[in-house]
PDB file of C-alpha atoms and ligand atoms in Angstrom:
ATOM      1  CA  UNK C  11       8.944  -4.165  13.237  1.00 41.00           C
ATOM      2  CA  UNK C  12      10.636  -0.424  13.530  1.00 44.00           C
ATOM      3  CA  UNK C  13      11.870   0.850  10.267  1.00 47.00           C
ATOM      4  CA  UNK C  14      16.568   0.763  10.399  1.00 47.00           C
ATOM      5  CA  UNK C  15      14.930   3.895   8.372  1.00 48.00           C
ATOM      6  CA  UNK C  16      13.246   5.477  11.839  1.00 49.00           C
ATOM      7  CA  UNK C  17      15.637   5.331  14.238  1.00 46.00           C
ATOM      8  CA  UNK C  18      13.975   7.585  16.704  1.00 48.00           C
ATOM      9  CA  UNK C  19      10.006   6.484  16.974  1.00 43.00           C
ATOM     10  CA  UNK C  20       9.091   6.313  19.697  1.00 45.00           C
ATOM     11  CA  UNK C  21       6.170   3.648  19.250  1.00 43.00           C
ATOM     12  CA  UNK C  22       2.201   3.975  19.298  1.00 43.00           C
ATOM     13  CA  UNK C  23       1.362   0.958  18.091  1.00 45.00           C
ATOM     14  CA  UNK C  24      -1.332   1.103  14.969  1.00 47.00           C
ATOM     15  CA  UNK C  25      -4.766   0.385  15.061  1.00 46.00           C
ATOM     16  CA  UNK C  26      -5.191   0.385  10.872  1.00 50.00           C
ATOM     17  CA  UNK C  27      -4.865  -2.072   8.218  1.00 49.00           C
ATOM     18  CA  UNK C  28      -1.541  -2.242   7.591  1.00 51.00           C
ATOM     19  CA  UNK C  29       1.241  -4.649   7.547  1.00 50.00           C
ATOM     20  CA  UNK C  30       2.066  -4.035  11.547  1.00 49.00           C
ATOM     21  CA  UNK C  31      -1.818  -5.344  11.827  1.00 47.00           C
ATOM     22  CA  UNK C  32      -1.590  -7.734   9.626  1.00 43.00           C
ATOM     23  CA  UNK C  33       0.939  -9.807  10.930  1.00 43.00           C
ATOM     24  CA  UNK C  34      -0.346  -8.940  14.595  1.00 44.00           C
ATOM     25  CA  UNK C  35      -3.486 -10.128  13.054  1.00 44.00           C
ATOM     26  CA  UNK C  36      -1.690 -13.444  11.879  1.00 40.00           C
ATOM     27  CA  UNK C  37      -0.789 -14.182  14.969  1.00 40.00           C
ATOM     28  CA  UNK C  38       1.546 -16.495  16.362  1.00 40.00           C
ATOM     29  CA  UNK C  39       0.236 -18.315  12.315  1.00 40.00           C
ATOM     30  CA  UNK C  40       1.906 -20.973  12.532  1.00 38.00           C
ATOM     31  CA  UNK C  41       0.084 -20.757   9.715  1.00 40.00           C
ATOM     32  CA  UNK C  42       3.130 -18.551   8.311  1.00 40.00           C
ATOM     33  CA  UNK C  43       5.405 -20.182  10.076  1.00 42.00           C
ATOM     34  CA  UNK C  44       4.052 -23.177   8.033  1.00 43.00           C
ATOM     35  CA  UNK C  45       2.439 -21.523   4.723  1.00 47.00           C
ATOM     36  CA  UNK C  46       5.049 -21.938   1.992  1.00 50.00           C
ATOM     37  CA  UNK C  47       7.874 -18.608   2.258  1.00 52.00           C
ATOM     38  CA  UNK C  48       7.012 -17.508  -1.857  1.00 56.00           C
ATOM     39  CA  UNK C  49       4.146 -17.912  -1.363  1.00 61.00           C
ATOM     40  CA  UNK C  50       2.187 -14.873  -2.171  1.00 66.00           C
ATOM     41  CA  UNK C  51      -0.430 -13.596   1.239  1.00 64.00           C
ATOM     42  CA  UNK C  52      -3.716 -13.402  -0.676  1.00 65.00           C
ATOM     43  CA  UNK C  53      -2.719 -17.138  -2.159  1.00 65.00           C
ATOM     44  CA  UNK C  54      -2.088 -17.758   1.481  1.00 65.00           C
ATOM     45  CA  UNK C  55      -5.434 -16.662   2.662  1.00 61.00           C
ATOM     46  CA  UNK C  56      -7.407 -19.246  -0.010  1.00 61.00           C
ATOM     47  CA  UNK C  57      -5.922 -21.718   0.942  1.00 60.00           C
ATOM     48  CA  UNK C  58      -7.098 -23.255   4.238  1.00 53.00           C
ATOM     49  CA  UNK C  59     -10.581 -22.071   2.743  1.00 52.00           C
ATOM     50  CA  UNK C  60     -12.508 -24.245   1.053  1.00 51.00           C
ATOM     51  CA  UNK C  61     -10.865 -24.970  -3.265  1.00 54.00           C
ATOM     52  CA  UNK C  62     -12.639 -22.418  -5.385  1.00 59.00           C
ATOM     53  CA  UNK C  63     -11.619 -22.945  -9.446  1.00 69.00           C
ATOM     54  CA  UNK C  64     -12.352 -20.768 -12.193  1.00 88.00           C
ATOM     55  CA  UNK C  65     -12.303 -16.907 -12.970  1.00 93.00           C
ATOM     56  CA  UNK C  66     -15.177 -15.438 -12.412  1.00 92.00           C
ATOM     57  CA  UNK C  67     -16.348 -11.644 -13.606  1.00 97.00           C
ATOM     58  CA  UNK C  68     -16.267  -8.554 -10.978  1.00 97.00           C
ATOM     59  CA  UNK C  69     -16.380  -5.192 -11.395  1.00 98.00           C
ATOM     60  CA  UNK C  70     -14.208  -3.222  -9.721  1.00 98.00           C
ATOM     61  CA  UNK C  71     -14.413   0.401  -9.580  1.00 98.00           C
ATOM     62  CA  UNK C  72     -10.787   2.028  -9.958  1.00 98.00           C
ATOM     63  CA  UNK C  73     -10.013   5.918  -9.578  1.00 98.00           C
ATOM     64  CA  UNK C  74     -13.417   7.233 -10.563  1.00 97.00           C
ATOM     65  CA  UNK C  75     -14.453   4.225 -13.334  1.00 98.00           C
ATOM     66  CA  UNK C  76     -15.842   1.225 -13.384  1.00 98.00           C
ATOM     67  CA  UNK C  77     -13.540  -1.645 -14.694  1.00 98.00           C
ATOM     68  CA  UNK C  78     -14.563  -5.235 -15.238  1.00 98.00           C
ATOM     69  CA  UNK C  79     -11.839  -8.259 -14.973  1.00 97.00           C
ATOM     70  CA  UNK C  80     -11.753 -11.650 -15.000  1.00 97.00           C
ATOM     71  CA  UNK C  81      -9.922 -12.661 -12.628  1.00 97.00           C
ATOM     72  CA  UNK C  82      -9.712 -16.209 -10.709  1.00 96.00           C
ATOM     73  CA  UNK C  83     -10.420 -16.169  -6.312  1.00 95.00           C
ATOM     74  CA  UNK C  84      -7.052 -15.784  -5.508  1.00 95.00           C
ATOM     75  CA  UNK C  85      -5.931 -13.810  -6.949  1.00 97.00           C
ATOM     76  CA  UNK C  86      -4.785 -10.511  -5.661  1.00 98.00           C
ATOM     77  CA  UNK C  87      -6.246  -6.925  -5.579  1.00 98.00           C
ATOM     78  CA  UNK C  88      -1.883  -5.858  -6.348  1.00 98.00           C
ATOM     79  CA  UNK C  89      -2.157  -8.614  -9.912  1.00 98.00           C
ATOM     80  CA  UNK C  90      -6.340  -7.166 -10.856  1.00 98.00           C
ATOM     81  CA  UNK C  91      -4.478  -4.199 -10.786  1.00 98.00           C
ATOM     82  CA  UNK C  92      -1.354  -4.294 -12.166  1.00 98.00           C
ATOM     83  CA  UNK C  93      -1.524  -7.668 -15.281  1.00 97.00           C
ATOM     84  CA  UNK C  94      -5.612  -7.415 -15.918  1.00 97.00           C
ATOM     85  CA  UNK C  95      -5.874  -3.316 -15.834  1.00 98.00           C
ATOM     86  CA  UNK C  96      -2.818  -2.089 -16.758  1.00 98.00           C
ATOM     87  CA  UNK C  97      -2.248  -0.307 -14.158  1.00 98.00           C
ATOM     88  CA  UNK C  98       1.416  -0.638 -13.482  1.00 98.00           C
ATOM     89  CA  UNK C  99       2.256   2.367 -11.035  1.00 98.00           C
ATOM     90  CA  UNK C 100       1.415   0.564  -8.859  1.00 98.00           C
ATOM     91  CA  UNK C 101       4.568  -1.658  -7.380  1.00 98.00           C
ATOM     92  CA  UNK C 102       4.896  -5.103  -6.442  1.00 98.00           C
ATOM     93  CA  UNK C 103       7.973  -5.186  -3.671  1.00 98.00           C
ATOM     94  CA  UNK C 104       7.700  -8.053  -1.088  1.00 98.00           C
ATOM     95  CA  UNK C 105       4.207  -9.899  -2.393  1.00 98.00           C
ATOM     96  CA  UNK C 106       4.937 -10.506   1.588  1.00 97.00           C
ATOM     97  CA  UNK C 107       3.384  -7.089   3.600  1.00 98.00           C
ATOM     98  CA  UNK C 108       6.195  -6.502   4.569  1.00 97.00           C
ATOM     99  CA  UNK C 109       7.149  -3.569   1.776  1.00 98.00           C
ATOM    100  CA  UNK C 110       4.754  -0.873   1.335  1.00 98.00           C
ATOM    101  CA  UNK C 111       5.012  -0.458  -1.799  1.00 98.00           C
ATOM    102  CA  UNK C 112       1.963  -2.367  -3.264  1.00 98.00           C
ATOM    103  CA  UNK C 113       0.076   0.171  -0.962  1.00 98.00           C
ATOM    104  CA  UNK C 114      -3.821   2.042  -2.037  1.00 98.00           C
ATOM    105  CA  UNK C 115      -7.095   3.371  -1.072  1.00 98.00           C
ATOM    106  CA  UNK C 116      -9.850   1.302  -0.746  1.00 98.00           C
ATOM    107  CA  UNK C 117     -12.589   4.039   0.747  1.00 98.00           C
ATOM    108  CA  UNK C 118     -10.071   6.104   1.508  1.00 96.00           C
ATOM    109  CA  UNK C 119      -8.594   3.980   3.844  1.00 97.00           C
ATOM    110  CA  UNK C 120      -4.937   2.640   2.574  1.00 98.00           C
ATOM    111  CA  UNK C 121      -4.053  -1.405   2.414  1.00 98.00           C
ATOM    112  CA  UNK C 122      -1.922  -3.251   1.488  1.00 98.00           C
ATOM    113  CA  UNK C 123      -3.098  -5.228  -2.135  1.00 98.00           C
ATOM    114  CA  UNK C 124      -0.481  -7.910  -2.362  1.00 98.00           C
ATOM    115  CA  UNK C 125      -2.980  -9.587   1.326  1.00 98.00           C
ATOM    116  CA  UNK C 126      -6.074  -7.645  -0.500  1.00 98.00           C
ATOM    117  CA  UNK C 127      -8.167 -10.159  -2.683  1.00 98.00           C
ATOM    118  CA  UNK C 128      -9.688  -8.854  -5.986  1.00 98.00           C
ATOM    119  CA  UNK C 129     -13.137 -10.283  -5.486  1.00 97.00           C
ATOM    120  CA  UNK C 130     -13.667  -8.603  -1.632  1.00 96.00           C
ATOM    121  CA  UNK C 131     -13.181  -5.376  -3.358  1.00 97.00           C
ATOM    122  CA  UNK C 132     -16.393  -4.679  -5.610  1.00 97.00           C
ATOM    123  CA  UNK C 133     -18.479  -2.292  -4.396  1.00 97.00           C
ATOM    124  CA  UNK C 134     -15.063  -0.160  -3.108  1.00 98.00           C
ATOM    125  CA  UNK C 135     -13.673   2.461  -3.600  1.00 98.00           C
ATOM    126  CA  UNK C 136     -10.246   2.443  -5.624  1.00 98.00           C
ATOM    127  CA  UNK C 137      -7.503   4.361  -6.317  1.00 98.00           C
ATOM    128  CA  UNK C 138      -3.912   3.985  -7.098  1.00 98.00           C
ATOM    129  CA  UNK C 139      -1.547   5.924  -7.426  1.00 98.00           C
ATOM    130  CA  UNK C 140      -2.712   6.816 -10.921  1.00 98.00           C
ATOM    131  CA  UNK C 141      -5.561   8.387  -9.349  1.00 98.00           C
ATOM    132  CA  UNK C 142      -4.394  10.796  -7.715  1.00 97.00           C
ATOM    133  CA  UNK C 143      -3.548  13.798  -9.833  1.00 97.00           C
ATOM    134  CA  UNK C 144      -6.390  15.685 -10.814  1.00 93.00           C
ATOM    135  CA  UNK C 145      -5.702  16.148 -14.960  1.00 92.00           C
ATOM    136  CA  UNK C 146      -2.555  17.766 -15.745  1.00 94.00           C
ATOM    137  CA  UNK C 147      -2.793  19.088 -12.218  1.00 97.00           C
ATOM    138  CA  UNK C 148      -0.607  16.910  -9.547  1.00 98.00           C
ATOM    139  CA  UNK C 149      -1.106  16.554  -5.788  1.00 98.00           C
ATOM    140  CA  UNK C 150       0.384  18.551  -3.211  1.00 98.00           C
ATOM    141  CA  UNK C 151       2.091  15.021  -1.796  1.00 98.00           C
ATOM    142  CA  UNK C 152       2.887  14.711  -5.263  1.00 98.00           C
ATOM    143  CA  UNK C 153       4.613  17.815  -5.424  1.00 98.00           C
ATOM    144  CA  UNK C 154       6.203  18.158  -2.362  1.00 98.00           C
ATOM    145  CA  UNK C 155       7.304  14.106  -3.318  1.00 98.00           C
ATOM    146  CA  UNK C 156       9.351  16.505  -6.741  1.00 98.00           C
ATOM    147  CA  UNK C 157      10.622  19.538  -4.144  1.00 98.00           C
ATOM    148  CA  UNK C 158      11.459  17.938  -1.294  1.00 98.00           C
ATOM    149  CA  UNK C 159      13.893  14.605  -3.995  1.00 97.00           C
ATOM    150  CA  UNK C 160      12.060  11.578  -2.192  1.00 98.00           C
ATOM    151  CA  UNK C 161      12.557   9.326  -4.761  1.00 97.00           C
ATOM    152  CA  UNK C 162      15.404   7.903  -6.313  1.00 96.00           C
ATOM    153  CA  UNK C 163      15.637   4.446  -8.330  1.00 98.00           C
ATOM    154  CA  UNK C 164      11.253   5.226  -7.747  1.00 97.00           C
ATOM    155  CA  UNK C 165      10.751   1.501  -7.010  1.00 98.00           C
ATOM    156  CA  UNK C 166       8.630   2.329  -3.272  1.00 98.00           C
ATOM    157  CA  UNK C 167       7.114   5.807  -4.307  1.00 98.00           C
ATOM    158  CA  UNK C 168       4.343   5.011  -5.883  1.00 98.00           C
ATOM    159  CA  UNK C 169       3.480   3.402  -1.805  1.00 98.00           C
ATOM    160  CA  UNK C 170       5.064   5.941  -0.025  1.00 98.00           C
ATOM    161  CA  UNK C 171       2.738   8.437  -1.186  1.00 98.00           C
ATOM    162  CA  UNK C 172      -0.158   6.832  -1.202  1.00 98.00           C
ATOM    163  CA  UNK C 173       0.658   6.182   2.118  1.00 98.00           C
ATOM    164  CA  UNK C 174       1.538   9.500   3.019  1.00 98.00           C
ATOM    165  CA  UNK C 175      -1.702  10.794   1.971  1.00 98.00           C
ATOM    166  CA  UNK C 176      -4.032   9.063   4.034  1.00 98.00           C
ATOM    167  CA  UNK C 177      -0.522   8.781   7.116  1.00 98.00           C
ATOM    168  CA  UNK C 178      -1.669  13.178   7.171  1.00 98.00           C
ATOM    169  CA  UNK C 179      -5.468  12.115   6.290  1.00 97.00           C
ATOM    170  CA  UNK C 180      -5.207  10.545   9.135  1.00 97.00           C
ATOM    171  CA  UNK C 181      -3.433  12.559  11.760  1.00 97.00           C
ATOM    172  CA  UNK C 182      -0.921  11.149  12.448  1.00 98.00           C
ATOM    173  CA  UNK C 183       2.096  13.215  11.029  1.00 97.00           C
ATOM    174  CA  UNK C 184       1.502  16.140  13.551  1.00 96.00           C
ATOM    175  CA  UNK C 185       5.130  15.246  14.722  1.00 97.00           C
ATOM    176  CA  UNK C 186       8.559  14.443  13.006  1.00 97.00           C
ATOM    177  CA  UNK C 187       8.655  11.155  15.239  1.00 97.00           C
ATOM    178  CA  UNK C 188       4.860  10.181  14.542  1.00 97.00           C
ATOM    179  CA  UNK C 189       5.493  11.007  10.719  1.00 98.00           C
ATOM    180  CA  UNK C 190       8.222   8.799  11.078  1.00 98.00           C
ATOM    181  CA  UNK C 191       6.341   6.311  12.907  1.00 98.00           C
ATOM    182  CA  UNK C 192       2.888   6.240  10.450  1.00 98.00           C
ATOM    183  CA  UNK C 193       5.609   5.713   7.448  1.00 98.00           C
ATOM    184  CA  UNK C 194       7.276   2.957   9.198  1.00 98.00           C
ATOM    185  CA  UNK C 195       5.207  -0.365   6.455  1.00 98.00           C
ATOM    186  CA  UNK C 196       6.908   1.534   3.648  1.00 98.00           C
ATOM    187  CA  UNK C 197      10.919   0.811   2.848  1.00 98.00           C
ATOM    188  CA  UNK C 198      12.647   2.265   0.559  1.00 98.00           C
ATOM    189  CA  UNK C 199      15.844   0.335  -0.002  1.00 97.00           C
ATOM    190  CA  UNK C 200      17.242   4.388  -2.034  1.00 97.00           C
ATOM    191  CA  UNK C 201      16.711   4.979   1.864  1.00 97.00           C
ATOM    192  CA  UNK C 202      15.250   8.420   0.833  1.00 98.00           C
ATOM    193  CA  UNK C 203      13.413   7.664   4.021  1.00 98.00           C
ATOM    194  CA  UNK C 204      14.638  12.233   5.037  1.00 98.00           C
ATOM    195  CA  UNK C 205      14.050  13.997   1.464  1.00 98.00           C
ATOM    196  CA  UNK C 206      10.650  11.353   2.103  1.00 98.00           C
ATOM    197  CA  UNK C 207      10.012  12.710   5.963  1.00 98.00           C
ATOM    198  CA  UNK C 208       9.973  16.403   4.902  1.00 98.00           C
ATOM    199  CA  UNK C 209       7.622  15.782   1.679  1.00 98.00           C
ATOM    200  CA  UNK C 210       5.451  14.211   3.509  1.00 98.00           C
ATOM    201  CA  UNK C 211       5.919  16.852   6.892  1.00 98.00           C
ATOM    202  CA  UNK C 212       5.590  20.303   5.039  1.00 97.00           C
ATOM    203  CA  UNK C 213       1.985  18.525   3.262  1.00 98.00           C
ATOM    204  CA  UNK C 214       0.897  17.495   6.915  1.00 97.00           C
ATOM    205  CA  UNK C 215       1.540  21.375   7.795  1.00 93.00           C
ATOM    206  CA  UNK C 216      -0.197  22.494   5.067  1.00 72.00           C
ATOM    207  CA  UNK C 217      -2.796  20.880   5.733  1.00 55.00           C
TER     208      UNK C 217
HETATM  209  S1  LIG X  23       4.141  -5.908  -2.467  1.00 80.94           S
HETATM  210 FE1  LIG X  23       2.854  -5.225  -1.219  1.00 80.94          FE
HETATM  211  S2  LIG X  23       3.545  -4.996   1.157  1.00 80.94           S
HETATM  212 FE2  LIG X  23       5.338  -5.604  -0.322  1.00 80.94          FE
HETATM  213  S1  LIG X  24      13.515   5.651  -3.743  1.00 80.94           S
HETATM  214 FE1  LIG X  24      14.209   3.426  -4.643  1.00 80.94          FE
HETATM  215  S2  LIG X  24      13.831   2.396  -3.582  1.00 80.94           S
HETATM  216 FE2  LIG X  24      12.873   3.797  -2.808  1.00 80.94          FE
END
């Protein structure tokens, strides 16, 4: 689905782990149609698997640190980060893979943490917005968002920045249209899109 904020995109089809890809794979997804509308995606995914009860001790590697955490198998990576590890920079918007607010990097690729189970993230390098800066030195994308006023309320901003960093690294920000398309999975209720685009394009140009 194309964002109405990035209206001029000529849509190539992203092949990443984005909301669009997920919805396609779920495809048709009779399951989606039949599933209760207010159930989180990670919980919905496990609803079809055999029921495994009880919390499990796992270790997540987040922002370069090993973080032990005890979670039930149904817990999403998003909830593990926010509710168990107090990393609340990653936001919960829709909890259904449709807004991009929960975007983090796993092994260098952007993923939607609301669609990812915490137990499946063991042994992987997870980076959240809290891990982007180097000490007091902001990441160039954070600097660019500040410079171009790429946020208003700021709720979508962590997800936007994580997606933007990946978008540039993927080589998907070489034109305005391409950037709009590959950032279209990140929604902003405040409509900060022109400024977000300016920030991403500036960093892409520097790269
Ligand atoms: S909270 Fe994950 S995509 Fe909206
Ligand atoms: S800045 Fe408010 S939702 Fe994007």
